Amino acid sequence: MPVNLKFLGGLGDIGRNCMAIEDEGEILIIDAGLYFPELRAFGIDIAFPDFSVLQEVADRVVGIVLTHGHEDHIGALGELSKLIKAPIFGSRVTLAIASKRLVEGGATNEVREVGDYETRDIGKFRVTFYPVAHSVPDSCALSIETSEGVIYHSGDFKLDPTPLDARTTDLKPLRDLGAEDRVALLLLDATNAEEPGWTESELAVRPAIHDVFEASAGRRIICTCFASHIHRVSQLIQEARSAGRKVAPAGRSMIRIFEIIEQLGLMTFRTGEVIDIRDVDKHEPGEIAVLCTGGQGEPRAALALMARGEHRQITLTPNDVVLMSSGAIPGNESDVGHLIDQLVRSGAEVVHDGMLKVHVSGHAKRDELREVIRQARPKAVLPIHGEYRHMVAVRTLAEKEVPNASVLVVEDGSEVSLSGGRLEVVGQFPAPYIYRSNAQGPVVTNRVISERKTLQSGGVLFFFLVLQDNGGITVTTDQVGWLNAALFGEHLDELTGELLKLATAARDRGVDSDDLENHLEAKMRRWTRRITQNSPHVVVIVEAANGD
């Protein structure tokens, strides 16, 4: 019987990573991440995978395995735990970061911590966790033994010879598996596959960060990076310490990471070194370094609030230096550019990775991927974690390095069969984005998003109809936020007349008042577009006259 893989997210975009591997009737889930869609203007901050495809097989899931603690891999874990009650496996740091998501989801799943090189039998699957270097500690690659051989999941990684925690990506186990011809399938991180060479070490950012701190004596420094990028957070704290500055975390996720760093002993804070953001003004600017979230332009994050002058504690001035120690996630470039523009308008000096080497990626580039493929000698290769062009770049690389391998590029919603070292698409299933305004908020449907887009471009056009006892119909109108109020007035009589005709005809046909509103809204949307070339959201409210 072949091994089947279903991809719920992470293939074709950067985020909401989640896959299900089925072998002999049992299912193993790898990761459960969220995605940051380009819909912030419409009140949408995150998107989850659609887990409904797992509804009918939930009782056959034997485990959920987490590769590392980034939000695009663990951010939807609370939502998944509402459906899947299987135990969750992950490293110490990964589970510490994921614990918040589990609490949010009210999870009752058993949580099992694993260490480097540890092997766990999870149902029929034998899973070994291997250390890899990434931007968050305790990241793992997975060797998953199945009836078709070993599926090797690279996780997010790079071949950093000098990581901050000295925990390098160990390729020896993969090399041994390759020498024994045991790698049936290599699932490979495609994020940086288009970029030649090797990704630089995390330590490469230290000189530029040091230069910024040194050049900013007497000025307040506000640093931003991904909160879960613990290695970067640690470097920024170390640099602030060397400069004699106190550190103030800003933003809930950054404050939470500081707590995790201290709880797990990843770094020891000196007495008085970390202060509350509310106490920043008690110190001279040159004594402070603020570490905050929001480098991707998230509108409700701390840095965006500062840029708009809406942060409660921090008001930016020309005496501030903003150090953006993060790169834009693909698709976020325009949001990040707009944020930088806002920061500069505030008078602050902004330093970003386009000016100095204050950021390096946590993902392997092309030559590193080539090395992994050569060590693995896989029978099949399937790129994961990337936009479509990134995955195609991995396919091109794999076809050159292992010409006889079965190489396949698929996207979310694909079901793939692995049999005898060959890959084949055997099915498709819906894999829509499940949108939310925040991790705990209600689902925002595509219809609601469509309505919000309409409201943004065309406003709302209200028609109020009163059905008189004598058979007459009266109409009043109003409009909110329409692009051109004069245009509204110009066509008001025509629109009102048309609505009266439609309402009278519908009433004569016996359409009851409950259905009349929907009927008239659909008709008036078409009519409004036809005569005004605008598309406002149309609302028709029908009421019977009060006989009193």
XYZ file of C-alpha atoms in Angstrom:
548
model
C 0.000 0.000 0.000
C 1.483 3.416 -0.943
C 2.120 6.244 1.493
C -0.090 9.262 0.824
C 0.729 12.882 1.628
C -1.853 15.662 1.804
C -0.666 19.262 1.755
C -3.012 21.607 3.620
C -0.691 24.619 3.346
C 2.837 25.855 2.760
C 3.181 24.952 -0.906
C 2.812 28.000 -3.126
C 3.074 30.621 -0.393
C 5.215 31.373 2.645
C 3.074 30.315 5.583
C 0.366 28.038 7.044
C 2.654 25.021 6.747
C 0.780 21.787 7.386
C 0.850 18.324 5.860
C -0.629 14.933 6.689
C 1.199 11.665 5.961
C -0.925 8.511 5.813
C 0.572 5.015 6.025
C -1.445 1.825 6.430
C -4.449 3.695 7.763
C -2.613 5.861 10.316
C -1.964 9.585 9.895
C 0.889 11.794 11.102
C 0.533 15.582 10.904
C 3.601 17.770 10.431
C 3.255 21.383 11.659
C 0.201 23.626 11.851
C 1.118 27.167 10.862
C -0.618 30.412 10.082
C -0.188 32.804 7.161
C -0.053 36.602 7.009
C -2.233 37.515 4.005
C -2.216 40.753 2.042
C -5.646 41.735 3.339
C -4.771 43.945 6.298
C -6.677 46.853 4.792
C -9.818 44.735 5.196
C -9.264 43.784 8.833
C -7.589 40.428 8.102
C -4.306 39.787 9.885
C -3.911 36.006 9.692
C -5.081 32.952 7.803
C -5.176 29.317 8.887
C -5.251 26.099 6.869
C -8.675 24.559 6.390
C -8.530 21.542 8.686
C -11.965 20.246 7.660
C -10.328 17.734 5.295
C -9.187 15.940 8.478
C -12.675 15.851 10.018
C -13.558 12.314 8.941
C -10.137 10.854 9.745
C -9.446 12.643 13.029
C -9.559 9.377 14.991
C -6.791 7.940 12.792
C -4.299 10.731 13.529
C -1.623 9.246 15.804
C 0.451 12.376 16.356
C 1.239 15.995 15.535
C 4.956 16.697 15.034
C 6.365 20.240 15.114
C 9.612 21.113 13.335
C 10.214 24.449 15.081
C 8.618 27.391 16.842
C 7.920 29.946 14.111
C 4.322 31.108 13.707
C 4.096 29.839 10.133
C 4.608 26.344 11.595
C 2.861 26.453 15.002
C 0.497 29.444 14.831
C -2.610 27.384 13.937
C -1.907 24.651 16.486
C -4.665 25.822 18.811
C -7.187 25.628 15.992
C -5.989 22.168 14.939
C -6.190 20.932 18.529
C -9.939 21.596 18.539
C -10.299 18.824 15.962
C -7.285 16.565 16.536
C -6.687 15.230 20.053
C -3.545 13.241 19.253
C -0.324 13.903 21.222
C 1.945 16.737 20.137
C 5.702 16.235 19.760
C 8.304 18.975 19.649
C 11.552 20.277 21.093
C 11.757 22.219 24.350
C 11.828 25.697 22.790
C 9.234 24.803 20.173
C 6.746 23.611 22.786
C 7.401 26.638 24.984
C 6.525 28.987 22.122
C 3.577 26.827 21.031
C 2.107 26.685 24.535
C 0.360 30.030 24.066
C -1.433 28.763 20.962
C -2.501 25.610 22.780
C -3.919 27.634 25.657
C -5.796 29.875 23.195
C -7.364 26.797 21.606
C -8.244 25.208 24.947
C -6.185 22.200 23.903
C -6.308 18.977 25.906
C -3.675 17.200 23.805
C -0.830 15.462 25.586
C 2.430 17.324 24.919
C 5.636 15.297 24.636
C 9.042 16.946 24.564
C 11.785 15.401 22.408
C 15.523 15.968 22.271
C 18.113 15.988 19.503
C 18.618 12.566 17.883
C 15.729 11.138 19.868
C 13.535 8.570 18.115
C 9.835 8.214 18.900
C 7.458 5.524 17.711
C 4.285 7.409 16.857
C 1.786 4.792 15.802
C 3.356 2.984 12.854
C 5.711 5.895 12.196
C 9.221 5.944 13.624
C 10.308 9.582 13.806
C 13.832 10.764 14.608
C 14.518 14.429 15.390
C 17.805 15.826 14.036
C 19.248 19.264 14.898
C 19.298 21.974 12.249
C 20.468 25.594 12.378
C 17.686 28.112 11.902
C 16.731 31.466 13.389
C 14.894 29.918 16.326
C 16.635 27.470 18.696
C 15.824 23.751 18.786
C 14.698 23.571 15.149
C 14.582 20.038 13.772
C 14.714 17.969 10.625
C 12.684 14.768 10.692
C 13.465 11.262 9.550
C 10.124 9.473 9.257
C 10.273 5.730 8.684
C 7.292 4.443 6.694
C 6.344 1.291 4.839
C 7.796 2.905 1.686
C 11.099 3.849 3.287
C 12.353 7.017 4.964
C 10.673 10.352 4.339
C 13.236 13.013 5.282
C 11.692 16.398 6.102
C 14.409 19.086 6.080
C 12.473 21.529 8.244
C 13.485 25.170 7.889
C 17.272 25.199 7.943
C 20.580 26.526 6.713
C 24.089 25.066 6.847
C 25.432 27.629 9.292
C 28.890 26.531 10.543
C 28.872 29.069 13.388
C 25.329 29.395 14.744
C 24.817 31.482 17.843
C 24.082 28.426 20.008
C 26.720 26.189 18.335
C 23.918 23.814 17.280
C 24.772 23.153 13.648
C 22.765 21.332 11.005
C 23.994 17.745 11.297
C 24.050 16.133 7.853
C 25.807 12.944 8.955
C 22.563 11.046 9.700
C 21.248 12.070 6.287
C 24.508 11.069 4.646
C 24.284 7.649 6.319
C 20.690 7.213 5.158
C 21.719 8.202 1.635
C 24.639 5.775 1.593
C 22.236 2.991 2.567
C 19.805 4.047 -0.205
C 17.051 4.510 2.360
C 15.711 7.988 1.523
C 12.514 7.307 -0.368
C 11.423 10.969 -0.333
C 13.184 14.228 0.458
C 10.889 17.109 1.461
C 13.106 20.162 0.996
C 12.823 23.795 2.165
C 12.547 25.837 -1.052
C 12.434 29.388 0.361
C 15.826 30.593 -0.940
C 16.239 28.154 -3.824
C 16.551 30.955 -6.392
C 19.501 32.547 -4.608
C 23.013 31.291 -5.430
C 25.652 30.441 -2.863
C 25.295 29.840 0.859
C 23.291 31.812 3.397
C 25.561 33.737 5.724
C 25.906 32.831 9.374
C 23.710 34.514 11.959
C 26.883 35.976 13.414
C 27.359 37.989 10.196
C 24.914 40.629 11.463
C 26.881 41.351 14.651
C 29.342 43.933 13.164
C 26.593 46.045 11.569
C 24.428 45.934 14.690
C 27.455 46.964 16.743
C 28.142 49.868 14.379
C 24.562 51.115 14.719
C 24.753 51.048 18.517
C 28.160 52.706 18.514
C 27.051 55.482 16.156
C 23.879 56.132 18.170
C 25.401 57.193 21.483
C 23.019 59.503 23.320
C 20.079 58.526 21.129
C 17.303 56.046 21.842
C 17.490 52.867 19.750
C 14.330 50.990 18.758
C 15.069 47.548 17.338
C 12.588 45.337 15.554
C 12.800 41.719 14.480
C 10.592 38.641 14.539
C 9.906 37.924 18.198
C 10.452 34.209 17.639
C 13.864 34.903 16.064
C 15.439 34.214 19.428
C 18.984 34.199 18.054
C 18.525 37.754 16.730
C 16.792 38.903 19.900
C 19.736 37.527 21.874
C 22.241 39.397 19.732
C 20.363 42.653 20.144
C 20.200 42.193 23.909
C 23.929 41.422 24.024
C 24.730 44.550 22.030
C 22.526 46.691 24.276
C 24.264 45.189 27.301
C 27.695 45.986 25.865
C 26.569 49.569 25.251
C 25.307 49.897 28.831
C 21.678 50.221 27.760
C 18.599 48.878 29.474
C 16.251 46.815 27.308
C 12.479 47.328 27.117
C 10.425 44.710 25.225
C 7.335 46.115 23.479
C 4.466 44.075 22.067
C 2.870 40.970 23.570
C 4.806 38.453 21.489
C 8.143 40.128 22.269
C 7.368 40.241 25.981
C 6.427 36.553 25.808
C 9.736 35.683 24.116
C 11.660 37.457 26.869
C 9.793 35.289 29.382
C 10.652 32.121 27.428
C 14.321 33.109 27.108
C 14.543 33.536 30.859
C 12.441 30.493 31.798
C 14.446 28.132 29.598
C 17.787 29.572 30.597
C 18.639 30.576 27.031
C 20.061 33.799 28.433
C 20.500 35.201 31.940
C 19.257 38.730 32.463
C 21.082 40.946 34.905
C 19.214 42.722 37.666
C 17.539 45.845 36.291
C 18.662 45.102 32.732
C 15.144 44.500 31.402
C 12.579 47.205 32.167
C 8.890 47.717 31.533
C 8.103 49.742 28.418
C 6.100 52.100 30.655
C 9.321 53.085 32.441
C 11.282 54.108 29.359
C 10.825 57.842 29.928
C 12.409 57.535 33.367
C 15.781 57.097 31.662
C 17.876 59.147 29.259
C 17.441 58.186 25.558
C 21.038 56.937 25.319
C 20.372 54.494 28.147
C 17.535 52.677 26.368
C 17.099 50.044 23.672
C 13.516 49.065 22.854
C 12.937 45.661 21.251
C 9.600 45.462 19.489
C 7.534 43.586 16.938
C 6.102 44.862 13.675
C 8.900 44.805 11.103
C 6.540 43.318 8.502
C 4.220 46.317 8.603
C 1.542 44.651 10.726
C -0.839 47.550 11.462
C -1.520 46.636 15.100
C 2.069 45.745 16.017
C 4.164 47.994 18.238
C 6.361 49.517 15.529
C 3.413 50.443 13.304
C 1.709 52.119 16.267
C 4.880 54.120 16.885
C 5.093 55.084 13.211
C 1.518 56.389 13.305
C 2.036 58.208 16.605
C -0.454 55.917 18.355
C 1.809 54.009 20.742
C 0.997 54.744 24.388
C 4.578 54.863 25.648
C 6.815 55.660 22.677
C 6.599 58.863 20.658
C 9.196 58.953 17.899
C 11.461 61.978 17.555
C 14.570 62.861 15.500
C 16.566 61.583 18.487
C 15.407 58.005 17.757
C 17.179 55.401 15.642
C 14.992 52.561 14.357
C 16.999 49.423 13.587
C 14.961 47.035 11.420
C 16.791 43.732 11.853
C 14.463 41.667 9.689
C 13.843 41.123 5.997
C 10.471 41.422 4.289
C 8.575 38.157 3.889
C 7.825 37.634 0.173
C 4.578 39.502 -0.501
C 5.108 42.002 2.327
C 7.529 44.267 0.488
C 5.059 47.079 -0.078
C 3.806 47.003 3.540
C 7.390 47.174 4.818
C 8.217 50.016 2.417
C 5.177 51.979 3.599
C 6.170 51.401 7.232
C 9.707 52.687 6.605
C 8.254 55.775 4.914
C 6.032 56.452 7.947
C 8.979 56.044 10.304
C 11.103 58.473 8.301
C 8.237 60.997 8.251
C 8.190 60.857 12.052
C 11.740 62.242 12.010
C 13.435 59.047 13.218
C 16.527 57.681 11.501
C 15.825 54.246 10.013
C 18.444 51.561 9.369
C 17.333 48.477 7.418
C 18.901 45.565 5.578
C 19.025 47.508 2.326
C 21.575 49.819 3.953
C 23.632 47.592 6.269
C 23.891 43.875 6.911
C 21.528 43.901 9.874
C 19.646 40.794 8.730
C 20.484 37.413 7.251
C 18.031 34.712 6.297
C 17.455 31.528 8.253
C 16.893 29.501 5.087
C 19.374 27.615 2.906
C 20.344 28.964 -0.506
C 20.887 26.979 -3.690
C 24.359 25.551 -2.975
C 23.267 24.378 0.467
C 20.214 22.693 -1.042
C 22.476 21.041 -3.604
C 24.632 19.668 -0.784
C 21.605 18.226 1.017
C 20.361 16.550 -2.158
C 23.782 15.046 -2.800
C 24.005 13.683 0.732
C 20.465 12.268 0.706
C 20.614 10.528 -2.698
C 16.803 10.443 -2.603
C 14.578 8.347 -4.834
C 12.075 11.220 -4.899
C 12.125 14.945 -4.138
C 9.212 17.251 -3.358
C 9.891 20.965 -2.622
C 8.032 22.471 0.335
C 7.851 25.842 2.098
C 7.960 28.349 -0.722
C 6.189 30.225 -3.432
C 5.705 28.403 -6.712
C 8.832 29.791 -8.348
C 10.937 28.690 -5.377
C 9.654 25.142 -5.646
C 10.335 25.058 -9.386
C 13.908 26.162 -8.653
C 14.315 23.152 -6.339
C 12.884 20.876 -9.010
C 15.433 22.157 -11.531
C 18.229 21.610 -9.023
C 17.057 18.121 -8.049
C 16.633 16.974 -11.635
C 20.237 17.929 -12.283
C 21.684 16.350 -9.126
C 19.619 13.129 -9.121
C 18.495 12.622 -12.742
C 16.713 9.339 -12.021
C 14.730 10.656 -9.059
C 11.008 11.291 -9.184
C 10.613 15.061 -8.703
C 7.237 16.710 -8.297
C 6.025 20.275 -7.724
C 2.529 20.551 -6.249
C 0.525 23.183 -4.426
C -1.844 23.304 -1.474
C -4.794 20.965 -1.835
C -2.776 18.218 -3.488
C -2.750 14.575 -2.451
C 0.396 12.732 -3.520
C 1.163 9.035 -3.503
C 4.646 7.643 -2.775
C 5.117 4.098 -4.026
C 8.346 2.348 -4.987
C 10.213 5.654 -4.820
C 7.892 7.316 -7.345
C 5.585 10.264 -6.759
C 2.170 10.689 -8.318
C -0.663 13.164 -7.791
C -3.685 11.056 -6.877
C -6.188 13.672 -5.819
C -7.121 17.259 -5.107
C -9.120 18.685 -2.217
C -10.217 22.211 -1.244
C -7.508 24.084 0.655
C -8.949 27.586 1.114
C -7.559 30.194 3.461
C -9.492 30.483 6.713
C -9.304 34.198 7.506
C -9.388 35.797 10.932
C -8.742 39.250 12.309
C -6.632 37.634 15.051
C -5.791 34.167 16.367
C -8.870 33.973 18.589
C -11.335 35.973 16.523
C -14.223 34.554 14.497
C -13.760 33.305 10.961
C -14.124 36.015 8.313
C -15.716 34.524 5.207
C -14.802 35.306 1.617
C -18.204 36.945 1.254
C -17.422 39.348 4.097
C -14.038 40.166 2.559
C -15.717 40.809 -0.786
C -18.211 43.128 0.902
C -15.400 44.998 2.655
C -13.628 45.512 -0.650
C -16.835 46.855 -2.114
C -17.290 49.196 0.837
C -13.773 50.524 0.378
C -14.236 51.328 -3.303
C -17.919 52.187 -3.511
C -19.374 52.823 -0.072
C -22.917 51.823 0.890
C -26.169 52.763 -0.795
C -29.270 52.340 1.414
C -32.861 52.059 0.146
C -35.636 52.086 2.736
C -39.016 50.857 1.459
C -42.274 51.134 3.372
C -45.182 49.021 2.087
C -48.382 50.993 2.687
C -51.725 49.359 3.583
C -53.282 50.899 0.457
C -50.745 49.176 -1.782
C -48.491 52.152 -2.206
C -44.717 52.047 -1.668
C -42.612 54.900 -0.339
C -38.845 55.046 -0.787
C -36.165 56.970 1.101
C -32.440 56.730 0.398
C -29.088 57.395 2.000
C -25.451 56.811 1.095
C -22.279 56.421 3.149
C -18.768 56.849 1.822
C -19.677 56.766 -1.862
C -16.951 58.051 -4.141
C -18.964 60.937 -5.533
C -21.884 62.388 -3.625
C -22.806 64.590 -6.574
C -23.072 61.496 -8.760
C -25.377 59.959 -6.191
C -27.645 62.976 -6.333
C -27.573 63.059 -10.148
C -28.912 59.522 -10.430
C -31.082 59.461 -7.331
C -34.399 59.906 -9.127
C -33.511 57.275 -11.706
C -32.429 54.765 -9.044
C -35.483 55.419 -6.904
C -37.816 55.063 -9.878
C -36.254 51.774 -10.906
C -36.510 50.424 -7.361
C -40.218 51.316 -7.225
C -40.817 49.437 -10.480
C -38.938 46.381 -9.244
C -40.622 46.414 -5.822
C -44.089 46.797 -7.322
C -43.522 43.967 -9.806
C -42.122 41.680 -7.124
C -44.998 42.392 -4.770
C -47.530 41.754 -7.539
C -45.859 38.366 -8.149
C -46.378 37.504 -4.502
C -42.770 37.783 -3.320
C -43.017 38.017 0.478
C -41.207 40.716 2.419
C -38.511 38.329 3.739
C -37.384 37.435 0.207
C -38.086 40.882 -1.217
C -34.985 42.493 0.317
C -32.552 39.963 -1.191
C -34.372 40.081 -4.529
C -34.232 43.867 -4.731
C -30.608 44.101 -3.552
C -29.445 41.809 -6.357
C -31.429 43.757 -8.944
C -30.297 47.156 -7.681
C -26.614 46.167 -7.580
C -26.747 45.434 -11.294
C -28.759 48.561 -12.039
C -26.461 50.795 -9.978
C -23.357 49.527 -11.779
C -25.028 50.076 -15.121
C -25.956 53.720 -14.673
C -23.168 55.000 -12.387
C -20.110 52.859 -13.271
C -19.611 52.455 -9.525
C -20.184 49.417 -7.318
C -21.431 50.456 -3.911
C -22.694 47.847 -1.496
C -26.488 47.986 -1.804
C -28.726 47.457 1.207
C -32.520 47.324 0.816
C -34.644 47.404 3.968
C -38.366 46.663 3.573
C -40.914 47.359 6.305
C -44.691 47.326 6.475
C -46.399 50.597 7.398
C -47.422 50.923 11.014
C -51.209 50.923 11.037
C -51.262 52.925 14.282
